[in-house]
């Protein structure tokens, strides 16, 4: 059981603001989800900063290879 955190991220392809729900238990994980606007796969990195706050970064899937 945990709270879902709502975060706003920006699509690396089209720049659209997207609201995503993050499960704190996913910290340290990566997952891919298609942009709701341009339908391209966005890689989400879920992490925790030094303050213990959940943070989400997104990147172009192609940059990982
Ligand atoms: Zn997009």
Tab-separated table of N, CA and C and ligand atoms in Angstrom:
chain	number	residue	atom	x	y	z
A	1	UNK	N	0.850	-1.205	0.000
A	1	UNK	CA	0.000	0.000	0.000
A	1	UNK	C	0.877	1.243	0.000
A	2	UNK	N	0.535	2.173	-0.814
A	2	UNK	CA	1.304	3.405	-0.843
A	2	UNK	C	0.536	4.484	-1.563
A	3	UNK	N	1.022	5.680	-1.391
A	3	UNK	CA	0.398	6.793	-2.073
A	3	UNK	C	0.954	6.902	-3.477
A	4	UNK	N	0.117	7.254	-4.387
A	4	UNK	CA	0.609	7.577	-5.722
A	4	UNK	C	0.890	9.071	-5.771
A	5	UNK	N	2.043	9.401	-6.307
A	5	UNK	CA	2.466	10.789	-6.398
A	5	UNK	C	2.197	11.288	-7.816
A	6	UNK	N	1.542	12.430	-7.895
A	6	UNK	CA	1.299	12.996	-9.223
A	6	UNK	C	2.437	13.949	-9.574
A	7	UNK	N	3.026	13.715	-10.722
A	7	UNK	CA	4.131	14.546	-11.183
A	7	UNK	C	3.824	15.032	-12.588
A	8	UNK	N	4.343	16.192	-12.901
A	8	UNK	CA	4.215	16.684	-14.270
A	8	UNK	C	5.572	16.571	-14.949
A	9	UNK	N	5.566	15.946	-16.091
A	9	UNK	CA	6.793	15.804	-16.873
A	9	UNK	C	6.512	16.344	-18.274
A	10	UNK	N	7.576	16.552	-19.016
A	10	UNK	CA	7.415	17.078	-20.368
A	10	UNK	C	7.942	16.068	-21.369
A	11	UNK	N	7.127	15.781	-22.324
A	11	UNK	CA	7.506	14.812	-23.342
A	11	UNK	C	8.790	15.250	-24.048
A	12	UNK	N	9.793	14.359	-24.127
A	12	UNK	CA	11.046	14.710	-24.798
A	12	UNK	C	10.896	14.847	-26.308
A	13	UNK	N	9.798	14.394	-26.828
A	13	UNK	CA	9.584	14.459	-28.279
A	13	UNK	C	8.791	15.702	-28.678
A	14	UNK	N	7.622	15.861	-28.055
A	14	UNK	CA	6.738	16.934	-28.495
A	14	UNK	C	6.634	18.061	-27.473
A	15	UNK	N	7.221	17.884	-26.279
A	15	UNK	CA	7.239	18.955	-25.299
A	15	UNK	C	5.938	19.144	-24.539
A	16	UNK	N	4.997	18.276	-24.774
A	16	UNK	CA	3.715	18.389	-24.102
A	16	UNK	C	3.850	18.062	-22.613
A	17	UNK	N	3.175	18.832	-21.770
A	17	UNK	CA	3.158	18.521	-20.337
A	17	UNK	C	2.236	17.332	-20.096
A	18	UNK	N	2.749	16.368	-19.366
A	18	UNK	CA	1.989	15.157	-19.085
A	18	UNK	C	1.945	14.940	-17.582
A	19	UNK	N	0.797	14.616	-17.074
A	19	UNK	CA	0.701	14.276	-15.666
A	19	UNK	C	0.777	12.765	-15.527
A	20	UNK	N	1.668	12.331	-14.668
A	20	UNK	CA	1.839	10.895	-14.471
A	20	UNK	C	1.671	10.577	-12.990
A	21	UNK	N	1.206	9.401	-12.715
A	21	UNK	CA	1.089	8.927	-11.338
A	21	UNK	C	2.222	7.961	-11.067
A	22	UNK	N	2.985	8.256	-10.035
A	22	UNK	CA	4.161	7.456	-9.708
A	22	UNK	C	3.924	6.735	-8.387
A	23	UNK	N	4.222	5.478	-8.373
A	23	UNK	CA	4.177	4.711	-7.132
A	23	UNK	C	5.546	4.823	-6.459
A	24	UNK	N	5.619	5.351	-5.233
A	24	UNK	CA	6.928	5.488	-4.563
A	24	UNK	C	7.698	4.179	-4.493
A	25	UNK	N	7.010	3.090	-4.534
A	25	UNK	CA	7.702	1.801	-4.507
A	25	UNK	C	8.446	1.527	-5.809
A	26	UNK	N	8.204	2.344	-6.810
A	26	UNK	CA	8.909	2.186	-8.074
A	26	UNK	C	10.224	2.950	-8.094
A	27	UNK	N	10.596	3.596	-7.004
A	27	UNK	CA	11.834	4.372	-6.966
A	27	UNK	C	13.005	3.502	-7.376
A	28	UNK	N	13.848	4.068	-8.228
A	28	UNK	CA	15.001	3.319	-8.703
A	28	UNK	C	14.712	2.499	-9.942
A	29	UNK	N	13.488	2.542	-10.389
A	29	UNK	CA	13.130	1.749	-11.562
A	29	UNK	C	12.943	2.638	-12.787
A	30	UNK	N	12.941	1.970	-13.908
A	30	UNK	CA	12.661	2.629	-15.176
A	30	UNK	C	11.479	1.941	-15.817
A	31	UNK	N	10.697	2.714	-16.503
A	31	UNK	CA	9.660	2.086	-17.301
A	31	UNK	C	9.361	2.959	-18.501
A	32	UNK	N	8.737	2.366	-19.457
A	32	UNK	CA	8.436	3.071	-20.691
A	32	UNK	C	6.933	3.176	-20.853
A	33	UNK	N	6.513	4.360	-21.231
A	33	UNK	CA	5.090	4.562	-21.472
A	33	UNK	C	4.944	5.473	-22.683
A	34	UNK	N	3.982	5.199	-23.503
A	34	UNK	CA	3.801	6.014	-24.692
A	34	UNK	C	3.209	7.372	-24.341
A	35	UNK	N	3.717	8.390	-25.027
A	35	UNK	CA	3.171	9.740	-24.861
A	35	UNK	C	1.700	9.726	-25.275
A	36	UNK	N	0.886	10.403	-24.471
A	36	UNK	CA	-0.542	10.461	-24.778
A	36	UNK	C	-0.826	11.333	-25.996
A	37	UNK	N	0.140	12.170	-26.340
A	37	UNK	CA	-0.082	13.117	-27.431
A	37	UNK	C	0.525	12.625	-28.743
A	38	UNK	N	1.833	12.266	-28.710
A	38	UNK	CA	2.494	11.891	-29.954
A	38	UNK	C	2.722	10.383	-30.064
A	39	UNK	N	2.352	9.646	-29.004
A	39	UNK	CA	2.386	8.174	-29.024
A	39	UNK	C	3.782	7.585	-29.165
A	40	UNK	N	4.807	8.373	-28.881
A	40	UNK	CA	6.163	7.821	-28.900
A	40	UNK	C	6.529	7.327	-27.510
A	41	UNK	N	7.416	6.337	-27.440
A	41	UNK	CA	7.755	5.757	-26.139
A	41	UNK	C	8.678	6.660	-25.327
A	42	UNK	N	8.231	7.016	-24.135
A	42	UNK	CA	9.018	7.860	-23.236
A	42	UNK	C	9.584	6.963	-22.143
A	43	UNK	N	10.879	7.129	-21.876
A	43	UNK	CA	11.508	6.372	-20.799
A	43	UNK	C	11.435	7.195	-19.513
A	44	UNK	N	10.786	6.647	-18.512
A	44	UNK	CA	10.660	7.303	-17.210
A	44	UNK	C	11.689	6.704	-16.255
A	45	UNK	N	12.408	7.575	-15.583
A	45	UNK	CA	13.323	7.151	-14.531
A	45	UNK	C	12.776	7.660	-13.209
A	46	UNK	N	12.471	6.776	-12.322
A	46	UNK	CA	11.937	7.170	-11.019
A	46	UNK	C	13.066	7.091	-10.005
A	47	UNK	N	13.319	8.202	-9.334
A	47	UNK	CA	14.397	8.233	-8.357
A	47	UNK	C	13.980	8.982	-7.113
A	48	UNK	N	14.878	8.992	-6.149
A	48	UNK	CA	14.647	9.718	-4.907
A	48	UNK	C	15.811	10.679	-4.725
A	49	UNK	N	15.498	11.940	-4.450
A	49	UNK	CA	16.576	12.911	-4.291
A	49	UNK	C	17.119	12.882	-2.855
A	50	UNK	N	18.098	13.771	-2.604
A	50	UNK	CA	18.767	13.765	-1.311
A	50	UNK	C	17.817	14.077	-0.154
A	51	UNK	N	16.715	14.734	-0.453
A	51	UNK	CA	15.737	15.081	0.575
A	51	UNK	C	14.715	13.968	0.790
A	52	UNK	N	14.853	12.909	0.031
A	52	UNK	CA	13.902	11.817	0.161
A	52	UNK	C	12.646	12.007	-0.650
A	53	UNK	N	12.654	13.042	-1.479
A	53	UNK	CA	11.486	13.271	-2.325
A	53	UNK	C	11.582	12.466	-3.609
A	54	UNK	N	10.471	11.983	-4.029
A	54	UNK	CA	10.434	11.240	-5.273
A	54	UNK	C	10.643	12.201	-6.435
A	55	UNK	N	11.440	11.796	-7.379
A	55	UNK	CA	11.631	12.626	-8.557
A	55	UNK	C	11.511	11.747	-9.797
A	56	UNK	N	11.054	12.368	-10.841
A	56	UNK	CA	10.882	11.638	-12.087
A	56	UNK	C	11.587	12.395	-13.189
A	57	UNK	N	12.376	11.690	-13.966
A	57	UNK	CA	12.939	12.313	-15.149
A	57	UNK	C	12.534	11.478	-16.354
A	58	UNK	N	12.473	12.141	-17.478
A	58	UNK	CA	12.076	11.444	-18.688
A	58	UNK	C	13.163	11.626	-19.729
A	59	UNK	N	13.275	10.683	-20.618
A	59	UNK	CA	14.193	10.857	-21.719
A	59	UNK	C	13.689	10.145	-22.965
A	60	UNK	N	14.231	10.626	-24.041
A	60	UNK	CA	14.026	10.030	-25.353
A	60	UNK	C	14.569	8.607	-25.301
A	61	UNK	N	13.771	7.656	-25.653
A	61	UNK	CA	14.197	6.268	-25.557
A	61	UNK	C	15.475	6.004	-26.353
A	62	UNK	N	15.654	6.705	-27.431
A	62	UNK	CA	16.803	6.477	-28.297
A	62	UNK	C	18.133	6.865	-27.630
A	63	UNK	N	18.086	7.755	-26.635
A	63	UNK	CA	19.306	8.198	-25.998
A	63	UNK	C	19.936	7.133	-25.119
A	64	UNK	N	19.207	6.100	-24.837
A	64	UNK	CA	19.720	5.091	-23.929
A	64	UNK	C	20.579	4.053	-24.634
A	65	UNK	N	20.612	4.113	-25.937
A	65	UNK	CA	21.377	3.121	-26.679
A	65	UNK	C	22.525	3.758	-27.443
B	1	LIG	ZN1	4.801	13.533	-26.980
